[in-house]
């Protein structure tokens, strides 16, 4: 069946189902049939990660890491047969970084010390020449392949990097992710050129920087990047091209199509290698997880030719159908299937007959899924659910995917008001939501992050969760502030703590915000610029500032989180508390010139990933880890990141001494609309959010609210540390969480309203009293409206 017909049927059927759900007469929930894809888990019995391919005969072939195991299935993954792989009797292929299938049973793979190899099923291997890579290896240079695919029987596509940023770990201090690594990283994160020409050209040279262990030897080196199409039979170069970071390659026999991380698809002539055209599959079309180089699970091929067009995997896990002259359409919507699990990325995509096969790769394992079109799929009309949030939330997507596993007959739609393509402001999005709720046409489940809770709690817009959701495993200190006269209208699924880290015995010097300001003002000013090529080298203790923030927003955000419960109470501003907040922000900002334009070093950003989404390490944390400050202060939302900073010798942690003792920030706050027709199923989603399977994954946007998940995350960290011979993570998490008292509710509209005035105060345009007056005037009407 053609893809256009499938998508049209799917859209029409979904609209019919939603309409029926909204206009039902209250009778017993019924089922109906619609046309949709049905997902089946067909993962072979391979522990850990594996490579997945489809042979020309239509057999699914899977090779374990190191190529020691080989599994194949000729019935679409329903059954598997196993035999030794080419690496079964040798550890020669243990270092293989990327692999592609040639014909039915041969592999072409890259080994960092041997270069490109063609590997036979019996383990015999011969060298495949690629001149630039071979010359670099002969000189002892570092070479890494970031993409490898064989889209036809005689064409090879390969992207590589020579040189770059290297680090040699010398101590037990952890690097980002909690494990020893030698790697490069940059904003483009590709190992391929993120710009440049789109046609033939020479390898480009550029500089990159990476996260570094504080005791590592490190340097910044020139690197060259290449992206090639080669003839597999002769090794001859067909084309030397520079699209953006490649995440997919496919062919229709006439052209080779390459998918880039920006969502561009490039068409190259299969014979001459000349670029014929380029088109974009949408603003949301970048490949998720394409930023890590050399990691086994990032050697992706998320593009396949089938049904006269191309299927491509996008950043959020959608599978779209596209082609030259073909409008891009969603075939598989991520919110309804396992492709939407945020900590995973697509590592393989191919088509077997009418089915689409997707390999999803996480940090430690793979899952293989088959998607088949069903004209008569069952949908339970009582399980049609709409979830709304102001911004994209990876945790919510994971919970939806978990619920979908147990409810395949459900349709769950996830709406994000401020997506990448959205031009509206937060205030406009919230007004639109309120209009829908008041008219009885609102979403079923609402993520209240960025919204004023007082505008929704106890005002008839939210249902009481008390009898719907199981909360026995949630920390009482996090749940009790949300109870209103024994009722629970909304609750947090995650939370952040304002943390203060320093050497053991020194944290007590900062008993409150005033004493902390005294410590900052008596210490050194802005840290000296690091030596060229050593941006992460330490500073002599006598030259270090006490506490440092890389940016103005980092400072004001942390202090607001630790102080806002004292500033905003009962939808009114406490002028004295606001003045103290402004004085503190101004003192620290002035000391470190944070209101001034950023320096080159101040703009440096470091990515951190624990297998989930990449997040930026706060500047204060980065400075402390690299021994460039004596204290760190940051919003702790990830235990692995907290472990990383506390692993600096002699470190201890406590809550940051803001104006509000025990302040904390709830995140992923959820509620159920009082007009939701299927509150019980909506509650199943919230219970899915509270499950250990969802809570124990670190998404970088908050710590888990359940005791079991906190313990599980710490256990997982220590398991990795033990395997690497590192020190275990020792922290009294229960003790810290028990100290949390006052929720600091992030109100996006209010903060956007007051930020310009805070900036003017720190720049000296307004005095503190003038800033207080302006803030009171600007926020007065809004606070009155939200009450």
XYZ file of C-alpha atoms in Angstrom:
787
model
C 0.000 0.000 0.000
C 1.292 3.454 -0.867
C 2.442 5.668 1.993
C 0.168 8.583 1.066
C -2.888 6.366 1.322
C -1.707 5.008 4.656
C -1.159 8.428 6.141
C -4.485 9.729 4.870
C -6.271 6.742 6.391
C -4.425 7.195 9.647
C -5.269 10.884 9.933
C -8.908 10.340 9.059
C -9.281 7.429 11.449
C -7.613 9.297 14.305
C -9.896 12.289 13.786
C -12.902 9.984 13.759
C -11.777 8.299 16.954
C -11.112 11.590 18.732
C -14.444 12.988 17.609
C -16.233 9.911 18.881
C -14.479 10.178 22.220
C -15.463 13.820 22.622
C -19.125 13.354 21.711
C -19.816 10.009 23.316
C -23.013 9.484 25.241
C -21.332 8.075 28.317
C -21.987 4.464 27.388
C -19.556 1.670 28.207
C -16.185 2.333 26.449
C -16.075 0.668 23.050
C -13.377 -0.252 20.575
C -13.186 0.453 16.906
C -10.805 -0.323 14.077
C -8.552 2.162 12.331
C -5.562 1.962 9.993
C -2.235 2.353 11.786
C 1.194 0.847 12.297
C 1.477 -1.974 14.822
C 4.744 -2.251 16.748
C 6.363 -5.583 17.633
C 9.525 -6.027 19.694
C 11.717 -8.444 17.691
C 14.986 -7.978 19.588
C 17.336 -10.956 19.144
C 18.821 -12.557 22.300
C 22.026 -10.491 22.233
C 23.257 -8.910 25.446
C 24.262 -5.267 25.097
C 24.521 -3.462 21.791
C 24.580 -4.879 18.295
C 24.661 -3.952 14.611
C 21.531 -4.609 12.527
C 21.268 -5.046 8.753
C 18.970 -6.409 6.072
C 20.505 -8.729 3.463
C 19.530 -8.558 -0.230
C 17.498 -11.734 0.385
C 15.412 -9.991 3.045
C 17.075 -11.675 6.046
C 17.590 -9.577 9.192
C 21.223 -9.966 10.304
C 22.523 -8.866 13.718
C 26.131 -8.847 14.941
C 27.126 -8.354 18.567
C 29.715 -5.816 19.600
C 33.083 -7.337 18.742
C 31.317 -9.430 16.056
C 31.487 -12.562 18.218
C 27.799 -13.464 17.863
C 25.663 -13.554 14.750
C 21.871 -13.891 14.686
C 19.634 -13.985 11.634
C 15.901 -14.091 10.991
C 14.157 -14.903 7.728
C 10.625 -14.334 9.086
C 10.803 -10.658 10.026
C 12.174 -11.191 13.519
C 9.593 -13.680 14.759
C 12.327 -16.305 15.248
C 16.118 -16.185 15.307
C 18.891 -18.621 14.522
C 22.349 -18.191 15.978
C 25.873 -19.070 14.927
C 29.389 -17.780 15.688
C 30.227 -14.415 14.207
C 33.502 -13.539 12.466
C 34.983 -12.425 15.789
C 33.986 -15.559 17.723
C 37.498 -16.980 18.016
C 39.439 -13.748 18.276
C 39.368 -10.403 20.006
C 40.698 -8.719 16.863
C 37.380 -7.027 16.153
C 36.712 -5.904 19.724
C 37.851 -2.408 18.783
C 35.651 -2.105 15.701
C 33.913 1.264 15.692
C 31.537 1.103 12.730
C 30.343 -1.582 10.328
C 28.230 -2.008 7.206
C 26.966 -5.118 5.452
C 28.283 -5.925 1.949
C 26.148 -8.363 0.016
C 24.709 -11.182 2.091
C 27.467 -12.110 4.511
C 30.489 -9.793 4.408
C 31.110 -6.757 6.544
C 33.166 -3.662 5.979
C 34.266 -2.210 9.297
C 36.620 0.399 10.708
C 39.252 -0.530 13.284
C 41.122 2.428 14.868
C 44.519 0.747 14.520
C 44.024 -1.123 11.239
C 41.817 1.175 9.208
C 39.024 -0.106 7.003
C 38.624 -3.886 6.812
C 36.502 -6.217 4.700
C 35.608 -9.120 6.995
C 34.496 -12.568 5.857
C 32.077 -14.712 7.904
C 34.973 -16.986 8.974
C 36.910 -14.060 10.473
C 39.368 -13.536 7.617
C 39.912 -9.833 6.916
C 41.611 -7.793 4.218
C 42.447 -4.112 4.172
C 40.237 -1.727 2.196
C 42.225 1.347 1.127
C 41.078 4.903 1.815
C 44.117 7.063 1.119
C 43.646 9.931 3.574
C 42.820 7.631 6.469
C 45.637 5.184 5.676
C 48.211 7.987 5.474
C 47.088 9.376 8.837
C 47.248 5.947 10.521
C 50.722 5.388 9.084
C 51.855 8.645 10.704
C 50.375 7.580 14.042
C 47.583 10.157 13.914
C 44.238 9.561 15.540
C 41.465 8.565 13.099
C 37.786 8.118 13.877
C 34.904 7.047 11.646
C 31.591 8.666 12.584
C 29.467 7.197 9.791
C 29.714 4.127 7.577
C 27.153 2.642 5.184
C 26.994 0.598 1.991
C 23.761 1.785 0.323
C 24.432 -0.311 -2.816
C 26.482 -3.419 -3.564
C 29.341 -1.345 -5.010
C 29.180 1.987 -3.181
C 30.544 2.859 0.268
C 29.753 6.057 2.192
C 32.153 6.974 4.986
C 32.680 10.053 7.166
C 35.858 10.347 9.206
C 37.926 12.670 11.370
C 41.716 12.880 11.582
C 43.338 14.549 14.575
C 41.230 16.632 16.912
C 41.154 17.041 20.655
C 42.663 14.211 22.686
C 42.845 13.665 26.415
C 44.777 11.123 28.427
C 43.144 10.388 31.769
C 45.691 10.086 34.564
C 43.616 10.036 37.712
C 40.476 8.481 39.117
C 38.497 11.687 38.723
C 35.495 11.041 36.474
C 34.840 12.628 33.140
C 31.351 13.454 31.940
C 29.215 10.382 31.893
C 31.057 8.772 34.797
C 33.548 6.713 32.800
C 37.087 7.059 31.524
C 37.126 8.141 27.927
C 39.389 9.532 25.255
C 37.223 11.590 23.015
C 36.553 14.804 21.197
C 33.478 16.953 21.488
C 32.258 20.226 20.065
C 29.135 22.237 19.427
C 28.703 20.518 16.069
C 29.630 17.274 17.778
C 30.143 15.562 14.492
C 33.640 14.803 13.531
C 32.373 15.977 10.187
C 32.230 19.490 8.922
C 29.130 21.312 10.112
C 29.377 23.759 7.259
C 31.343 24.324 4.115
C 30.579 23.404 0.565
C 27.939 20.904 -0.392
C 29.871 19.488 -3.332
C 33.329 17.971 -3.880
C 36.162 19.574 -1.960
C 39.212 18.993 0.181
C 39.062 17.854 3.819
C 38.496 20.856 6.054
C 40.626 21.725 9.077
C 39.156 23.248 12.209
C 39.592 23.452 15.976
C 37.396 21.770 18.562
C 37.345 21.593 22.320
C 36.149 18.890 24.679
C 35.332 18.031 28.288
C 38.467 17.252 30.217
C 39.293 15.492 33.421
C 40.843 17.966 35.869
C 44.010 15.848 36.115
C 44.221 14.939 32.424
C 46.871 15.905 29.947
C 45.009 17.580 27.150
C 45.498 19.796 24.151
C 43.668 21.224 21.181
C 44.849 20.044 17.794
C 43.909 20.752 14.206
C 41.600 18.205 12.712
C 40.505 17.335 9.224
C 37.110 15.917 8.329
C 36.145 13.964 5.265
C 32.938 12.538 3.833
C 33.412 10.224 0.860
C 31.646 7.982 -1.614
C 33.939 5.129 -2.706
C 33.735 2.278 -5.206
C 33.670 -0.918 -3.155
C 35.206 -3.063 -5.869
C 38.215 -0.843 -6.580
C 38.519 1.544 -3.636
C 38.377 4.422 -6.129
C 37.064 7.745 -4.847
C 33.745 8.648 -6.484
C 32.965 11.843 -4.573
C 34.460 13.915 -1.765
C 31.549 15.872 -0.331
C 30.692 17.836 2.819
C 27.089 17.621 3.890
C 26.392 18.230 7.565
C 26.740 15.424 10.091
C 25.570 12.336 8.245
C 23.077 10.083 9.961
C 21.716 8.087 7.047
C 22.486 6.799 3.559
C 20.201 5.034 1.052
C 19.933 4.471 -2.677
C 17.259 3.934 -5.322
C 19.791 2.569 -7.850
C 20.191 5.933 -9.575
C 21.094 8.224 -6.695
C 22.708 7.940 -3.291
C 20.754 9.907 -0.692
C 22.458 11.213 2.444
C 20.563 12.440 5.521
C 22.220 15.190 7.549
C 21.667 16.133 11.186
C 20.076 19.429 10.109
C 17.305 17.512 8.350
C 18.727 18.033 4.870
C 18.692 15.152 2.390
C 21.323 15.332 -0.360
C 21.009 13.403 -3.648
C 24.255 12.360 -5.372
C 24.562 10.662 -8.737
C 25.493 7.052 -8.101
C 27.961 6.990 -11.023
C 29.599 10.424 -10.979
C 29.067 11.410 -7.319
C 27.802 14.867 -8.299
C 25.224 16.452 -6.021
C 21.973 16.760 -7.954
C 19.610 18.219 -5.349
C 18.940 18.861 -1.683
C 15.750 19.195 0.349
C 14.769 19.414 3.999
C 12.450 17.044 5.828
C 11.293 19.731 8.257
C 12.584 21.916 11.049
C 12.317 18.974 13.418
C 14.350 16.755 11.156
C 17.700 16.454 12.882
C 18.921 13.074 14.057
C 18.764 12.705 17.811
C 21.986 11.748 19.533
C 24.203 12.525 16.564
C 26.699 14.435 18.677
C 28.809 11.738 20.276
C 31.786 10.530 18.299
C 33.227 7.071 18.540
C 30.433 5.713 20.718
C 29.202 2.341 19.506
C 25.565 3.341 19.582
C 26.034 6.453 17.424
C 27.019 4.751 14.174
C 23.586 5.359 12.728
C 21.959 4.712 9.374
C 18.550 6.271 9.775
C 17.521 6.389 6.123
C 16.058 3.705 3.827
C 14.552 3.665 0.322
C 11.219 1.857 0.058
C 7.768 2.279 -1.547
C 9.185 4.730 -4.107
C 10.484 7.172 -1.473
C 12.649 7.508 1.596
C 11.871 6.740 5.224
C 13.975 8.866 7.597
C 14.272 9.077 11.381
C 14.006 12.565 12.877
C 15.318 14.095 16.076
C 12.268 13.335 18.196
C 11.919 9.763 16.954
C 9.335 10.300 14.211
C 9.761 8.211 11.072
C 8.859 10.357 8.064
C 8.304 9.520 4.418
C 9.882 11.886 1.903
C 11.460 12.170 -1.529
C 12.136 14.591 -4.348
C 8.735 15.898 -5.374
C 7.071 14.067 -2.497
C 5.706 16.032 0.452
C 7.237 14.960 3.742
C 4.686 13.056 5.833
C 4.854 11.448 9.240
C 4.598 7.689 8.934
C 5.311 6.706 12.530
C 4.590 9.297 15.204
C 7.064 9.064 18.062
C 4.578 9.759 20.864
C 2.698 6.578 20.046
C 5.626 4.193 19.701
C 8.955 3.185 21.234
C 10.815 5.436 18.788
C 9.788 8.295 21.084
C 11.785 7.037 24.079
C 14.068 10.052 24.617
C 17.199 8.311 25.929
C 17.365 6.204 22.759
C 18.464 6.998 19.234
C 17.907 5.255 15.925
C 20.928 3.113 15.106
C 19.462 1.330 12.078
C 16.463 1.759 9.812
C 15.508 -0.591 6.985
C 12.448 -1.931 5.201
C 11.516 -5.592 4.957
C 8.664 -6.025 2.513
C 5.841 -3.844 3.808
C 7.360 -3.588 7.280
C 9.719 -0.939 8.653
C 12.455 -2.237 10.962
C 13.976 0.144 13.507
C 16.905 -0.519 15.832
C 16.845 1.785 18.859
C 20.127 2.190 20.704
C 20.689 3.389 24.270
C 23.956 3.682 26.160
C 24.208 -0.005 27.004
C 21.796 -1.963 24.827
C 19.724 -2.135 21.659
C 16.107 -3.020 20.942
C 14.825 -4.008 17.521
C 11.239 -3.172 16.514
C 9.109 -4.091 13.516
C 6.309 -1.775 12.335
C 3.591 -3.260 10.129
C 0.605 -1.486 8.639
C -2.738 -2.828 9.858
C -5.911 -1.698 8.110
C -8.018 -2.979 11.015
C -6.042 -2.089 14.111
C -7.997 -2.001 17.377
C -8.321 1.305 19.215
C -9.957 1.593 22.626
C -11.920 4.849 22.571
C -11.561 5.148 26.341
C -7.787 5.373 25.868
C -7.507 8.388 23.614
C -5.376 10.870 25.505
C -3.906 14.330 24.882
C -0.900 15.541 26.898
C 0.134 19.216 26.884
C 3.323 20.941 28.003
C 4.762 24.394 27.428
C 8.093 22.989 26.219
C 9.410 19.630 25.057
C 9.935 17.243 27.980
C 11.965 14.048 27.510
C 10.641 12.573 30.744
C 7.046 12.911 29.527
C 7.916 11.209 26.252
C 9.494 8.313 28.147
C 6.394 7.889 30.308
C 4.133 7.917 27.235
C 6.302 5.258 25.598
C 6.168 3.132 28.775
C 2.378 3.388 28.963
C 2.043 2.577 25.277
C 3.807 -0.749 25.860
C 1.012 -1.898 28.149
C -1.740 -0.195 26.134
C -1.051 -0.739 22.419
C -4.713 -0.056 21.706
C -4.345 3.546 22.981
C -3.813 6.750 21.026
C -1.715 9.236 22.995
C -0.994 12.645 21.509
C 1.720 14.891 22.980
C 1.433 18.645 22.323
C 4.304 21.070 23.013
C 3.229 24.709 22.807
C 6.707 26.196 22.383
C 8.298 23.803 19.925
C 11.259 24.727 17.749
C 8.954 25.913 14.993
C 6.747 27.968 17.320
C 6.927 31.757 17.172
C 4.546 32.475 20.051
C 5.550 33.651 23.521
C 4.944 31.683 26.705
C 2.212 34.111 27.759
C 0.350 33.579 24.467
C 0.628 29.793 24.750
C -0.714 29.852 28.306
C -3.640 32.082 27.308
C -4.503 29.655 24.520
C -4.396 26.755 26.997
C -6.657 28.586 29.439
C -9.165 29.317 26.696
C -9.316 25.632 25.813
C -9.724 24.590 29.443
C -12.490 27.083 30.124
C -14.364 25.900 27.037
C -14.063 22.265 28.093
C -11.849 21.416 25.110
C -8.524 21.245 26.941
C -5.939 18.488 27.018
C -6.406 15.554 29.379
C -3.031 15.719 31.111
C -1.303 19.057 31.679
C 2.378 19.541 32.452
C 2.308 22.710 34.532
C 6.006 23.614 34.321
C 6.314 27.334 33.607
C 2.697 27.959 34.649
C 1.368 29.606 37.778
C 0.011 26.756 39.901
C -2.243 29.059 41.884
C -4.163 29.776 38.684
C -5.152 26.121 38.392
C -5.101 24.452 41.822
C -8.441 24.197 43.553
C -10.242 26.342 40.964
C -12.173 23.656 39.214
C -9.717 23.240 36.324
C -7.855 20.229 37.717
C -9.144 16.909 39.019
C -8.262 15.570 42.460
C -5.511 12.963 42.051
C -5.780 11.562 45.570
C -7.789 8.497 44.673
C -6.333 8.082 41.165
C -2.567 8.057 41.622
C -0.374 5.930 43.856
C 2.024 8.193 45.744
C 3.298 5.952 48.547
C 6.842 5.847 47.135
C 7.195 9.625 46.765
C 9.271 11.604 49.280
C 6.878 13.262 51.701
C 8.860 16.523 51.695
C 8.205 16.790 47.948
C 4.543 15.761 48.023
C 3.145 17.474 51.118
C 3.477 21.089 49.803
C 1.058 20.154 47.007
C -1.715 18.858 49.250
C -4.649 21.230 49.706
C -7.145 20.264 52.433
C -6.395 16.620 51.858
C -6.673 16.921 48.082
C -3.967 16.690 45.455
C -4.631 18.647 42.272
C -1.149 18.350 40.830
C 2.221 16.931 41.836
C 5.864 16.964 40.730
C 7.424 14.047 38.910
C 10.953 15.458 39.166
C 12.732 18.168 41.104
C 15.876 20.280 41.288
C 17.857 21.338 44.332
C 20.013 24.476 44.618
C 23.341 22.897 45.599
C 26.444 24.370 47.183
C 29.666 22.369 46.862
C 33.066 22.981 48.416
C 35.815 21.393 50.420
C 34.871 19.461 53.529
C 34.580 21.743 56.532
C 34.370 24.969 54.501
C 30.675 24.978 53.604
C 29.785 26.128 57.103
C 31.428 29.472 56.375
C 28.388 30.341 54.229
C 25.599 29.947 56.790
C 23.283 32.300 54.926
C 23.195 34.501 51.843
C 24.796 37.469 53.614
C 27.810 35.446 54.723
C 28.146 33.968 51.232
C 28.223 37.463 49.721
C 30.924 38.389 52.225
C 33.013 35.391 51.159
C 32.616 36.316 47.478
C 33.464 39.985 47.962
C 36.567 39.263 50.057
C 37.919 36.782 47.518
C 39.539 37.132 44.127
C 37.716 38.700 41.213
C 37.198 37.288 37.731
C 39.592 34.359 37.202
C 42.559 34.871 34.894
C 42.234 33.577 31.356
C 43.670 30.083 30.940
C 46.761 29.492 28.850
C 46.075 28.907 25.144
C 45.350 25.254 24.488
C 44.682 24.472 28.169
C 41.224 25.884 28.926
C 40.587 23.347 31.676
C 43.861 23.615 33.555
C 43.640 24.538 37.225
C 44.481 27.846 38.841
C 46.745 28.154 41.865
C 44.593 28.179 44.997
C 45.659 31.706 45.968
C 44.485 33.015 42.581
C 41.095 31.319 42.473
C 37.842 33.221 42.967
C 35.671 31.800 45.728
C 32.599 31.229 43.556
C 32.134 31.873 39.876
C 29.371 31.758 37.271
C 30.035 31.784 33.545
C 26.925 33.766 32.670
C 24.564 36.296 34.161
C 21.547 34.057 33.578
C 23.222 31.189 35.418
C 23.591 33.426 38.478
C 20.135 35.009 38.543
C 18.405 31.674 37.837
C 20.069 29.907 40.755
C 19.477 32.766 43.207
C 15.851 33.111 42.107
C 15.269 29.400 42.651
C 16.753 29.624 46.164
C 14.924 32.842 47.076
C 11.607 33.204 45.244
C 9.410 31.588 47.955
C 10.433 34.503 50.204
C 9.919 37.074 47.439
C 6.537 35.945 46.055
C 3.931 34.819 48.566
C 0.152 34.738 48.123
C 0.636 36.403 44.706
C 2.223 39.467 46.280
C 5.810 40.757 46.332
C 7.733 41.150 49.578
C 9.682 44.350 48.840
C 12.373 43.735 51.467
C 13.075 40.204 50.244
C 13.166 41.417 46.623
C 15.676 44.100 47.571
C 17.912 41.527 49.301
C 17.762 39.332 46.227
C 18.752 42.197 43.939
C 21.578 43.251 46.248
C 22.959 39.701 46.259
C 22.732 39.330 42.484
C 24.319 42.749 41.961
C 27.184 42.019 44.382
C 28.150 38.733 42.738
C 27.561 40.050 39.219
C 29.721 43.100 39.861
C 32.496 41.038 41.458
C 32.797 38.798 38.395
C 31.660 41.281 35.682
C 28.850 38.937 34.668
C 26.655 41.685 33.239
C 29.393 42.520 30.739
C 29.589 40.812 27.322
C 30.906 37.272 27.560
C 34.549 36.569 26.877
C 35.572 33.793 24.500
C 36.133 31.453 27.440
C 32.847 32.461 28.990
C 31.063 31.275 25.855
C 32.614 27.812 25.967
C 30.015 25.105 26.488
C 30.628 21.534 27.585
C 28.228 18.731 26.867
C 27.457 16.037 29.414
C 25.589 12.833 28.697
C 24.879 9.813 30.876
C 23.211 7.947 28.044
C 20.220 10.244 27.962
C 19.986 13.649 26.341
C 23.065 15.855 26.201
C 22.933 18.795 28.593
C 25.282 21.668 29.217
C 27.419 21.567 32.342
C 26.877 24.787 34.366
C 29.861 27.127 34.336
C 30.128 27.240 38.121
C 30.367 23.462 38.180
C 32.898 23.384 35.356
C 35.109 25.915 37.151
C 35.043 23.954 40.375
C 35.831 20.612 38.733
C 38.795 22.110 36.876
C 40.085 23.708 40.126
C 39.428 27.271 39.041
C 37.188 28.173 42.003
C 36.786 27.118 45.633
C 33.001 26.650 45.566
C 30.330 25.639 43.065
C 26.658 26.594 43.125
C 24.211 25.102 40.659
C 20.736 23.672 40.095
C 21.201 19.954 40.686
C 18.973 17.884 38.442
C 21.217 14.914 37.680
C 22.888 12.611 40.209
C 25.702 11.653 37.858
C 26.565 15.313 37.412
C 26.470 15.757 41.192
C 28.742 12.748 41.598
C 31.144 14.189 39.056
C 31.575 17.439 40.979
C 31.759 15.772 44.393
C 34.510 13.463 43.188
C 36.955 16.350 43.351
C 39.140 15.477 46.316
C 37.642 16.404 49.670
C 34.365 17.788 48.339
C 31.148 18.044 50.293
C 27.674 19.288 49.374
C 24.820 21.118 51.067
C 21.793 23.146 50.038
C 22.617 26.588 48.675
C 22.098 29.334 51.302
C 19.488 31.490 49.557
C 16.817 33.670 51.099
C 14.425 30.731 51.444
C 15.772 27.941 53.615
C 15.016 24.578 52.065
C 13.872 26.018 48.722
C 13.632 23.598 45.823
C 12.151 23.600 42.344
C 9.550 21.014 41.302
C 9.732 20.011 37.655
C 7.442 18.072 35.353
C 4.483 19.076 37.529
C 1.424 17.256 36.217
C -2.313 17.449 36.651
C -5.423 16.013 35.012
C -8.031 18.309 33.529
C -11.314 18.211 35.409
C -13.033 17.838 32.015
C -10.992 14.808 30.957
C -13.436 12.086 29.936
C -11.086 9.257 30.817
C -9.478 10.323 34.070
C -8.577 6.757 35.008
C -6.495 6.278 31.872
C -4.965 9.729 32.316
C -3.982 8.628 35.829
C -2.306 5.563 34.318
C 0.059 7.936 32.533
C 0.909 9.661 35.833
C 1.446 6.280 37.469
C 3.722 5.438 34.539
C 5.695 8.587 35.328
C 6.101 7.380 38.906
C 7.250 3.906 37.883
C 10.838 2.977 38.600
C 11.368 2.160 34.912
C 10.788 5.819 34.023
C 12.006 7.515 37.208
C 15.393 5.782 37.325
C 16.526 7.209 33.984
C 18.386 10.524 34.253
C 16.975 13.011 31.751
C 18.901 16.039 32.938
C 15.743 17.999 33.785
C 15.214 16.835 37.341
C 15.919 14.242 40.004
C 13.425 11.416 40.606
C 10.781 12.028 43.260
C 10.567 8.418 44.449
C 12.870 6.817 46.985
C 13.322 3.648 44.941
C 14.413 5.584 41.853
C 16.936 7.696 43.799
C 18.423 4.499 45.229
C 18.390 2.883 41.780
C 20.211 5.788 40.145
C 22.904 5.776 42.835
C 23.272 2.000 42.489
C 23.671 2.304 38.716
C 26.333 4.987 39.126
C 28.247 2.851 41.617
C 27.993 -0.172 39.369
C 29.727 1.805 36.631
C 32.277 3.172 39.079
C 33.101 -0.303 40.368
C 33.584 -1.566 36.822
C 36.002 1.284 36.128
C 37.834 0.892 39.443
C 36.672 4.287 40.678
C 35.406 5.547 43.999
C 31.743 4.955 44.757
C 29.199 7.759 45.044
C 28.505 8.409 48.708
C 25.757 10.901 49.470
C 22.977 11.091 52.042
C 20.272 11.739 49.442
C 17.418 11.044 51.861
C 18.900 13.490 54.361
C 19.266 16.241 51.759
C 15.769 15.741 50.367
C 14.240 15.770 53.845
C 15.560 19.342 54.258
C 13.512 20.587 51.315
C 10.565 22.672 52.454
C 9.406 25.464 50.146
C 8.753 24.855 46.452
C 10.109 27.522 44.148
C 7.596 27.463 41.311
C 9.107 28.409 37.959
C 6.699 30.883 36.367
C 7.932 31.528 32.810
C 5.753 34.602 32.265
C 6.755 36.262 35.545
C 10.461 35.605 35.103
C 10.442 36.899 31.516
C 8.739 39.996 32.883
C 11.274 40.747 35.634
C 14.548 39.679 34.004
C 15.180 42.944 32.059
C 14.870 44.961 35.260
C 17.322 42.688 37.091
C 19.774 43.175 34.211
C 19.439 46.967 34.346
C 20.019 46.917 38.096
C 23.257 44.931 37.725
C 24.436 47.116 34.862
C 23.973 50.185 37.069
C 21.145 51.741 35.047
C 18.781 51.359 38.014
C 19.496 51.459 41.727
C 18.167 48.638 43.879
C 15.235 50.747 45.228
C 14.403 51.872 41.677
C 14.526 48.275 40.454
C 12.249 47.126 43.278
C 9.714 49.827 42.390
C 9.812 48.951 38.670
C 9.417 45.244 39.367
C 6.469 45.851 41.684
C 4.755 47.976 39.062
C 5.441 45.566 36.172
C 4.359 42.444 38.047
C 1.415 43.884 39.995
C -1.258 43.290 37.364
C 0.047 39.877 36.392
C 0.130 38.646 39.992
C -3.392 39.934 40.520
C -4.589 38.116 37.390
C -3.002 34.805 38.314
C -4.583 34.869 41.769
